[in-house]
Amino acid sequence: MSNKMWGGRFDSGPDAIMEDINASIEFDKALWRQDIAGSRAHVAMLAKQGIIEAKDAATISKGLENIATEIESGQFTFSRALEDIHMNIESRLAETIGAAAGRLHTARSRNDQVATDMRLWVRDTLDLLDGQAAALQSALAEKALAFAGAVMPGFTHLQSAQPVTFGHHLLAYVEMLGRDRGRIADARKRMNENPLGAAALAGTSFPIDRFMTAAALGFDRPTANSLDSVSDRDFALEALAAASISAMHLSRFAEEIVIWTTPQFGLVALSDKFTTGSSIMPQKRNPDAAELVRAKSGRIIGALTGLLIVMKGLPLTYAKDMQEDKEGTFDALQSLSLCLAAMTGMVKDMTPDLKAMKKAAGSGYATATDLADWLVKNLKMPFRDAHHVTGRIVGLAEARKVGLEKLSLAELQSVEPRITDAIFDVLGVEKSVRSRVSYGGTAPVNVRAQARRWLAKLKREARKNPS
Ligand code: ARG
């Protein structure tokens, strides 16, 4: 049997393999809400413009509402023979309301329909992600405030570099997430135009009002070029790019959690809530959630790469290749959503081992820079000379297998006779972090101020857009 939606000049149905490769219903059914919203906006506009009768429009709109209820309650039967969500819904509409259903597809095409549905889905999902990223920022900022003065090692090359505070480290991710949210907001703003009414590719001769459907669907305006409207997926690419960058940030944090929770580092512990045990090694507590957040960045970045490759050789306008935009986009944005939720859970759940952190902060001669800075400030030494003198002092401490603060004044003076015992003031890790008061530095007073600034900002935002 030929397709009842477009089979006019077809005598027979498709080969089974054709159906396998062509059907998208298994994944594009995720668009059902958007498809119904788009159709209802379209039909109301057709009636308002006198293109179809108000009575037919009302019947269609009511029929679509009933279909939404069927889908929502799991009573709708999706058919692969009907290819995709658009034809599944339209076909069911014909079954339930009869002839009037045939008027819905006036002055539109599946090409502008699917572009509209996808934009709506991506836009709504970006809003969800933004809210989740804000929740993660709040969890991080709360924790940062609580541990603004907790000294831990700061690393470069994963080697102890200088002491920092745990709060400062957590706020670094709050900043990253702030920029991630900025990218999400940018993508949302640019994509929020209505492709509906571009029809197949060239627009339509019917007197449609694209501004009306734009307003009904929450778009800022209609898209201005019909060819562009049906043929670009840059809005999905931008969302995936923003998601990829955010996933990369989360993956780095996940990697840190994996490292910090090893018995060897032992800086942080997760509870039973976000770890698993081993079926053979009773002592194990594995940070699976963090590992999966780290791994999921792979599929998110993969979806971006995949869609870029799908799109890059397509001549204007629509080509069926573009049906391949969906699975990757859905999967990637939903994965990011899960990662954000898991990260928020882990941040709330994690407890720093303050003693271990402080001990680790002092290892590896992490206050050597403080010593060099003291020489510069107190002895007016050029920094390069101070660096050299400090290097010799570190060598001495290393030979004696003690920390810098454990060297005697006589030992220090054997390298630089002008050193006084005032130097011991800067050699402790707590003094070190307290002295880093430059704007953006790790001093606990700074960390507290920044954490409070973020929490106030996040609270203001939440009040502005309650979800
Ligand atoms: N399922 C199709 C897609 O996702 C809908 C558009 C079909 N358009 C067409 N001209 N065959 O791209």
Coordinates of C-alpha atoms and ligand atoms in Angstrom, one line a residue:
M1 CA 0.0 0.0 0.0
S2 CA 1.3 3.4 -0.8
N3 CA 1.7 6.1 1.9
K4 CA -1.6 7.8 2.6
M5 CA 0.1 11.2 3.3
W6 CA 2.0 11.5 0.1
G7 CA 1.3 8.3 -2.0
G8 CA -0.7 9.9 -4.8
R9 CA 1.7 9.0 -7.5
F10 CA 3.0 5.8 -5.8
D11 CA 1.6 2.4 -6.7
S12 CA 3.3 0.3 -4.0
G13 CA 4.7 0.7 -0.5
P14 CA 8.4 0.9 0.3
D15 CA 10.8 -2.0 0.6
A16 CA 11.2 -3.2 4.2
I17 CA 14.8 -1.9 4.2
M18 CA 13.6 1.5 2.9
E19 CA 11.3 1.7 5.9
D20 CA 14.2 0.7 8.2
I21 CA 16.4 3.5 7.0
N22 CA 13.7 6.1 6.5
A23 CA 11.6 5.8 9.6
S24 CA 12.4 8.3 12.4
I25 CA 9.4 7.8 14.6
E26 CA 11.4 5.8 17.2
F27 CA 13.3 8.9 18.1
D28 CA 11.4 11.8 16.8
K29 CA 8.4 10.9 18.9
A30 CA 10.3 13.0 21.5
L31 CA 9.0 16.0 19.6
W32 CA 5.3 15.3 20.0
R33 CA 4.6 18.2 22.4
Q34 CA 6.4 20.7 20.1
D35 CA 4.7 19.2 17.0
I36 CA 1.2 19.6 18.5
A37 CA 2.0 23.1 19.8
G38 CA 3.3 24.1 16.4
S39 CA 0.2 22.7 14.6
R40 CA -2.2 24.4 17.0
A41 CA -0.5 27.8 16.5
H42 CA -0.6 27.2 12.7
V43 CA -4.2 26.3 12.5
A44 CA -5.3 29.2 14.7
M45 CA -3.4 31.5 12.3
L46 CA -5.0 29.9 9.2
A47 CA -8.4 30.6 10.7
K48 CA -7.6 34.1 11.7
Q49 CA -6.3 34.8 8.2
G50 CA -9.5 33.3 6.6
I51 CA -7.5 30.6 4.9
I52 CA -9.6 27.9 6.6
E53 CA -12.9 28.1 8.4
A54 CA -13.0 28.8 12.1
K55 CA -15.1 25.7 12.6
D56 CA -12.5 23.5 11.0
A57 CA -9.8 25.1 12.9
A58 CA -11.6 24.5 16.2
T59 CA -12.2 20.9 15.3
I60 CA -8.5 20.4 14.4
S61 CA -7.3 22.1 17.5
K62 CA -9.5 20.1 19.8
G63 CA -8.5 16.9 17.9
L64 CA -4.8 17.8 18.5
E65 CA -5.5 18.3 22.2
N66 CA -7.1 14.9 22.4
I67 CA -4.1 13.3 20.7
A68 CA -1.8 15.0 23.2
T69 CA -3.8 13.3 26.0
E70 CA -3.5 10.0 24.2
I71 CA 0.2 10.3 23.8
E72 CA 0.7 11.5 27.4
S73 CA -1.2 8.6 28.8
G74 CA 0.6 6.0 26.6
Q75 CA -2.5 5.1 24.6
F76 CA -1.2 6.3 21.3
T77 CA 0.1 3.7 18.8
F78 CA 3.1 5.0 16.9
S79 CA 3.5 3.5 13.4
R80 CA 6.7 3.0 11.6
A81 CA 4.9 2.9 8.3
L82 CA 4.0 6.6 9.0
E83 CA 7.7 7.5 9.2
D84 CA 7.8 10.3 11.6
I85 CA 6.0 12.1 14.4
H86 CA 4.5 14.7 12.0
M87 CA 2.7 12.1 9.9
N88 CA 1.8 9.9 12.9
I89 CA -0.1 12.8 14.5
E90 CA -1.7 14.0 11.3
S91 CA -2.8 10.5 10.4
R92 CA -4.4 10.0 13.8
L93 CA -6.1 13.4 13.5
A94 CA -7.7 12.2 10.2
E95 CA -8.9 9.0 12.0
T96 CA -10.4 10.9 14.9
I97 CA -11.9 14.1 13.3
G98 CA -12.3 13.1 9.7
A99 CA -12.1 15.3 6.7
A100 CA -11.2 18.6 8.4
A101 CA -7.8 17.1 9.3
G102 CA -6.8 17.4 5.7
R103 CA -6.8 21.2 6.0
L104 CA -4.1 21.4 8.7
H105 CA -1.2 21.0 6.3
T106 CA -2.3 24.1 4.3
A107 CA 0.6 26.6 3.7
R108 CA 3.2 24.5 5.5
S109 CA 5.5 21.5 4.8
R110 CA 7.2 19.0 7.0
N111 CA 10.3 20.9 6.3
D112 CA 9.3 24.0 8.1
Q113 CA 7.4 21.9 10.6
V114 CA 10.4 19.8 11.7
A115 CA 12.6 22.9 11.8
T116 CA 10.1 24.5 14.1
D117 CA 9.7 21.5 16.3
M118 CA 13.5 21.1 16.7
R119 CA 13.9 24.7 17.6
L120 CA 11.2 24.5 20.2
W121 CA 12.7 21.3 21.7
V122 CA 16.3 22.7 21.8
R123 CA 15.1 26.0 23.2
D124 CA 13.1 24.4 26.0
T125 CA 15.9 22.1 26.8
L126 CA 18.4 25.0 27.0
D127 CA 16.1 26.6 29.5
L128 CA 16.2 23.4 31.6
L129 CA 19.9 23.1 31.3
D130 CA 20.4 26.8 32.4
G131 CA 18.3 26.1 35.5
Q132 CA 20.3 23.0 36.3
A133 CA 23.6 24.8 35.8
A134 CA 22.4 27.5 38.2
A135 CA 21.5 24.9 40.8
L136 CA 25.0 23.4 40.5
Q137 CA 26.5 26.9 40.9
S138 CA 24.5 27.4 44.0
A139 CA 25.6 24.1 45.5
L140 CA 29.3 25.0 44.7
A141 CA 29.0 28.5 46.1
E142 CA 27.4 27.2 49.3
K143 CA 30.2 24.8 49.8
A144 CA 32.8 27.4 48.9
L145 CA 31.4 29.7 51.6
A146 CA 31.5 26.9 54.2
F147 CA 35.1 26.1 53.3
A148 CA 36.4 29.5 52.3
G149 CA 39.4 29.1 54.7
A150 CA 40.1 25.3 54.2
V151 CA 43.7 25.1 53.0
M152 CA 44.4 22.6 50.2
P153 CA 47.2 22.2 47.8
G154 CA 46.8 24.2 44.5
F155 CA 48.3 22.3 41.6
T156 CA 50.0 23.0 38.3
H157 CA 51.1 20.0 36.3
L158 CA 49.3 18.1 39.0
Q159 CA 52.3 18.9 41.3
S160 CA 51.8 20.8 44.5
A161 CA 52.3 24.4 43.5
Q162 CA 51.0 26.9 46.1
P163 CA 48.5 26.5 48.9
V164 CA 44.9 27.6 48.0
T165 CA 41.6 27.1 49.7
F166 CA 39.0 24.5 48.9
G167 CA 36.4 27.3 48.6
H168 CA 38.6 29.1 46.0
H169 CA 38.9 25.9 44.0
L170 CA 35.1 25.3 44.0
L171 CA 34.5 28.9 42.9
A172 CA 36.6 28.3 39.9
Y173 CA 33.9 26.0 38.6
V174 CA 31.2 28.5 39.5
E175 CA 32.9 31.0 37.1
M176 CA 33.2 28.3 34.4
L177 CA 29.5 27.5 34.8
G178 CA 28.7 31.2 34.6
R179 CA 30.3 31.3 31.2
D180 CA 28.6 28.1 30.1
R181 CA 25.3 29.7 31.0
G182 CA 26.3 32.8 29.0
R183 CA 26.9 30.5 26.0
I184 CA 23.5 28.9 26.5
A185 CA 21.8 32.3 26.7
D186 CA 23.5 33.5 23.5
A187 CA 22.5 30.4 21.6
R188 CA 19.0 30.7 22.8
K189 CA 18.7 34.3 21.8
R190 CA 20.0 33.7 18.3
M191 CA 17.9 30.6 17.7
N192 CA 14.6 32.1 18.9
E193 CA 13.1 32.8 15.5
N194 CA 10.2 31.1 13.9
P195 CA 10.8 29.0 10.7
L196 CA 7.1 28.0 10.5
G197 CA 5.6 29.4 7.3
A198 CA 8.7 29.0 5.2
A199 CA 6.8 26.0 3.9
A200 CA 8.8 23.5 1.7
L201 CA 11.5 26.0 0.9
A202 CA 10.1 29.0 -1.0
G203 CA 7.4 30.4 1.2
T204 CA 3.7 30.3 0.3
S205 CA 1.1 32.1 -1.8
F206 CA -1.4 31.9 1.1
P207 CA -1.8 35.1 3.1
I208 CA -0.3 33.6 6.3
D209 CA 0.8 35.7 9.3
R210 CA 4.2 34.4 10.5
F211 CA 4.4 37.0 13.2
M212 CA 1.3 35.6 14.8
T213 CA 2.6 32.0 14.9
A214 CA 5.9 33.4 16.1
A215 CA 4.3 35.1 19.1
A216 CA 2.1 32.1 19.9
L217 CA 5.2 29.9 20.1
G218 CA 7.3 32.3 22.1
F219 CA 9.6 33.2 19.2
D220 CA 10.9 36.7 19.0
R221 CA 10.2 37.0 15.3
P222 CA 9.8 35.0 12.1
T223 CA 13.0 33.9 10.3
A224 CA 13.6 36.2 7.3
N225 CA 14.6 33.8 4.5
S226 CA 12.6 30.7 3.7
L227 CA 15.5 28.8 2.2
D228 CA 17.6 29.3 5.3
S229 CA 14.7 28.5 7.6
V230 CA 14.3 24.9 6.4
S231 CA 17.9 24.1 5.7
D232 CA 20.0 25.2 8.7
R233 CA 20.6 23.4 11.9
D234 CA 23.1 25.8 13.3
F235 CA 20.9 26.4 16.2
A236 CA 21.3 22.8 17.3
L237 CA 25.0 23.0 16.6
E238 CA 25.4 26.1 18.8
A239 CA 23.5 24.3 21.6
L240 CA 25.8 21.3 21.2
A241 CA 28.9 23.5 21.1
A242 CA 27.7 25.2 24.4
A243 CA 26.9 21.7 25.8
S244 CA 30.3 20.3 24.8
I245 CA 32.2 23.1 26.5
S246 CA 30.1 22.7 29.6
A247 CA 30.6 18.9 29.5
M248 CA 34.3 19.5 29.2
H249 CA 34.3 21.6 32.4
L250 CA 32.2 19.0 34.2
S251 CA 34.6 16.3 33.0
R252 CA 37.6 18.1 34.5
F253 CA 35.8 18.5 37.8
A254 CA 34.8 14.8 37.6
E255 CA 38.4 13.9 37.0
E256 CA 39.4 15.9 40.1
I257 CA 36.9 14.1 42.2
V258 CA 38.3 10.8 41.0
I259 CA 41.8 11.9 42.0
W260 CA 40.8 13.5 45.3
T261 CA 38.9 10.5 46.5
T262 CA 41.7 8.0 45.9
P263 CA 43.2 6.8 49.2
Q264 CA 46.5 8.1 47.9
F265 CA 45.2 11.7 47.7
G266 CA 42.5 11.3 50.3
L267 CA 41.4 15.0 50.1
V268 CA 37.7 14.4 49.7
A269 CA 35.2 11.7 50.5
L270 CA 31.9 10.9 48.8
S271 CA 29.2 9.0 50.7
D272 CA 27.3 5.8 49.8
K273 CA 25.0 8.0 47.7
F274 CA 27.4 8.7 44.9
T275 CA 29.7 5.7 45.0
T276 CA 29.6 2.0 44.4
G277 CA 31.4 -1.0 46.0
S278 CA 33.3 -3.8 44.3
S279 CA 31.9 -7.3 44.2
I280 CA 35.3 -8.7 45.0
M281 CA 37.3 -6.1 46.8
P282 CA 35.4 -5.2 50.0
Q283 CA 37.5 -2.1 50.8
K284 CA 36.6 -0.3 47.6
R285 CA 34.4 2.8 47.2
N286 CA 34.4 3.7 43.5
P287 CA 33.4 7.2 42.3
D288 CA 31.3 5.8 39.4
A289 CA 29.1 8.9 39.1
A290 CA 32.2 11.1 38.6
E291 CA 33.7 8.6 36.1
L292 CA 30.4 8.6 34.1
V293 CA 30.3 12.4 34.0
R294 CA 33.8 12.3 32.7
A295 CA 32.9 9.7 30.1
K296 CA 29.6 11.3 28.9
S297 CA 31.5 14.3 27.7
G298 CA 32.7 12.0 25.0
R299 CA 29.2 11.4 23.6
I300 CA 28.3 15.1 23.9
I301 CA 31.3 16.2 22.0
G302 CA 30.7 13.4 19.6
A303 CA 27.2 14.6 18.8
L304 CA 28.6 18.0 18.0
T305 CA 31.2 16.5 15.6
G306 CA 28.6 14.2 14.1
L307 CA 26.1 16.9 13.2
L308 CA 28.8 19.2 11.9
I309 CA 29.8 16.4 9.5
V310 CA 26.2 15.7 8.5
M311 CA 25.6 19.3 7.6
K312 CA 28.9 20.4 6.0
G313 CA 28.3 19.0 2.5
L314 CA 24.6 19.7 2.1
P315 CA 23.5 22.0 -0.7
L316 CA 20.5 24.2 0.1
T317 CA 17.8 23.5 1.1
Y318 CA 16.4 20.5 3.0
A319 CA 17.8 17.0 2.5
K320 CA 16.9 13.9 4.4
D321 CA 20.4 13.9 5.9
M322 CA 19.0 16.4 8.3
Q323 CA 16.8 13.8 9.9
E324 CA 20.1 12.7 11.5
D325 CA 20.2 15.8 13.6
K326 CA 17.9 14.3 16.2
E327 CA 19.3 11.4 18.1
G328 CA 22.7 13.1 18.7
T329 CA 21.1 16.3 19.8
F330 CA 18.5 14.7 22.1
D331 CA 21.1 12.3 23.6
A332 CA 23.7 15.0 24.1
L333 CA 21.5 17.6 25.8
Q334 CA 19.8 15.0 27.9
S335 CA 23.2 13.6 28.9
L336 CA 24.4 17.0 29.9
S337 CA 21.2 17.4 32.0
L338 CA 22.0 14.2 33.8
C339 CA 25.6 15.2 34.3
L340 CA 24.6 18.5 35.8
A341 CA 22.2 16.7 38.2
A342 CA 24.8 14.2 39.2
M343 CA 27.5 16.8 39.8
T344 CA 25.1 18.8 42.0
G345 CA 24.4 15.7 44.0
M346 CA 28.1 15.0 44.4
V347 CA 29.0 18.5 45.4
K348 CA 26.4 18.5 48.1
D349 CA 27.5 15.1 49.2
M350 CA 31.3 15.6 49.3
T351 CA 33.2 16.2 52.5
P352 CA 36.7 17.5 52.5
D353 CA 39.2 15.9 54.8
L354 CA 40.5 19.2 56.3
K355 CA 43.5 17.6 58.0
A356 CA 44.6 15.7 55.0
M357 CA 44.2 18.8 52.8
K358 CA 46.2 21.0 55.1
K359 CA 49.0 18.4 55.4
A360 CA 49.1 18.0 51.6
A361 CA 49.0 21.8 51.2
G362 CA 52.3 22.1 53.0
S363 CA 54.0 19.2 51.2
G364 CA 56.2 19.7 48.2
Y365 CA 57.6 23.1 49.5
A366 CA 54.4 24.8 48.5
T367 CA 55.3 28.0 50.4
A368 CA 58.6 28.4 48.5
T369 CA 57.1 31.3 46.5
D370 CA 56.1 33.0 49.8
L371 CA 59.7 32.7 50.9
A372 CA 61.0 34.3 47.7
D373 CA 58.4 37.1 47.9
W374 CA 59.6 37.8 51.5
L375 CA 63.1 38.2 50.3
V376 CA 61.9 40.6 47.6
K377 CA 59.8 42.6 50.0
N378 CA 62.2 42.7 53.0
L379 CA 65.6 42.6 51.5
K380 CA 64.7 44.4 48.3
M381 CA 66.1 41.6 46.3
P382 CA 65.2 41.3 42.6
F383 CA 62.7 38.5 42.2
R384 CA 65.0 36.4 40.0
D385 CA 67.8 36.5 42.7
A386 CA 65.2 35.6 45.4
H387 CA 64.1 32.7 43.3
H388 CA 67.7 31.4 43.1
V389 CA 68.2 31.9 46.9
T390 CA 64.9 30.1 47.6
G391 CA 65.9 27.2 45.4
R392 CA 69.0 26.7 47.5
I393 CA 67.0 26.8 50.7
V394 CA 64.6 24.2 49.2
G395 CA 67.6 22.1 48.3
L396 CA 68.8 22.3 52.0
A397 CA 65.3 21.3 53.3
E398 CA 65.2 18.4 50.8
A399 CA 68.6 17.2 52.0
R400 CA 67.4 17.3 55.6
K401 CA 64.0 15.8 54.6
V402 CA 62.0 18.5 56.4
G403 CA 59.5 21.2 55.4
L404 CA 60.7 24.8 54.9
E405 CA 59.2 26.0 58.2
K406 CA 61.3 23.3 60.0
L407 CA 64.7 24.8 59.0
S408 CA 66.4 26.8 61.7
L409 CA 67.2 30.4 61.3
A410 CA 70.9 29.6 61.3
E411 CA 70.3 27.2 58.4
L412 CA 68.4 29.8 56.4
Q413 CA 71.1 32.4 57.1
S414 CA 73.8 30.0 55.9
V415 CA 72.2 30.6 52.4
E416 CA 71.3 34.3 52.9
P417 CA 72.7 36.0 56.0
R418 CA 70.2 38.9 56.0
I419 CA 67.2 36.6 56.7
T420 CA 65.6 37.3 60.1
D421 CA 63.2 35.2 62.0
A422 CA 60.3 37.3 60.7
I423 CA 60.4 35.0 57.7
F424 CA 58.7 32.2 59.7
D425 CA 55.5 34.3 59.5
V426 CA 55.1 33.5 55.8
L427 CA 56.2 29.9 55.7
G428 CA 53.0 28.3 57.1
V429 CA 50.2 27.4 54.6
E430 CA 47.5 29.3 56.4
K431 CA 49.6 32.5 56.4
S432 CA 50.4 31.9 52.7
V433 CA 46.7 31.8 51.6
R434 CA 45.8 34.7 53.9
S435 CA 48.4 36.8 52.2
R436 CA 47.0 36.3 48.7
V437 CA 44.6 39.2 48.8
S438 CA 45.0 40.4 45.3
Y439 CA 41.7 40.7 43.4
G440 CA 40.7 37.1 42.4
G441 CA 43.3 35.6 44.7
T442 CA 42.8 32.8 47.2
A443 CA 42.7 34.7 50.5
P444 CA 39.7 33.5 52.6
V445 CA 38.3 37.0 52.8
N446 CA 38.2 37.1 49.0
V447 CA 36.7 33.7 48.7
R448 CA 34.0 34.6 51.2
A449 CA 33.2 37.8 49.3
Q450 CA 33.0 36.0 46.0
A451 CA 30.9 33.2 47.3
R452 CA 28.5 35.7 48.8
R453 CA 28.4 37.7 45.6
W454 CA 27.5 34.6 43.6
L455 CA 24.9 33.4 46.1
A456 CA 23.2 36.8 46.0
K457 CA 23.3 36.9 42.2
L458 CA 21.9 33.4 41.9
K459 CA 19.1 34.2 44.4
R460 CA 18.2 37.3 42.4
E461 CA 18.0 35.3 39.2
A462 CA 15.9 32.6 40.8
R463 CA 13.4 35.3 42.0
K464 CA 13.3 36.7 38.5
N465 CA 12.6 33.4 36.7
P466 CA 11.0 30.9 39.1
S467 CA 11.0 27.5 37.5
Ligands
ARG1 N1 11.3 13.3 9.5 C1 11.8 14.4 8.7 C2 13.1 15.0 9.4 O1 13.3 14.8 10.6 C3 10.8 15.4 8.6 C4 11.0 16.2 7.3 C5 10.7 15.4 6.2 N2 10.7 16.2 5.0 C6 10.8 15.7 3.8 N3 10.8 16.5 2.8 N4 10.9 14.4 3.6 O2 13.9 15.6 8.8

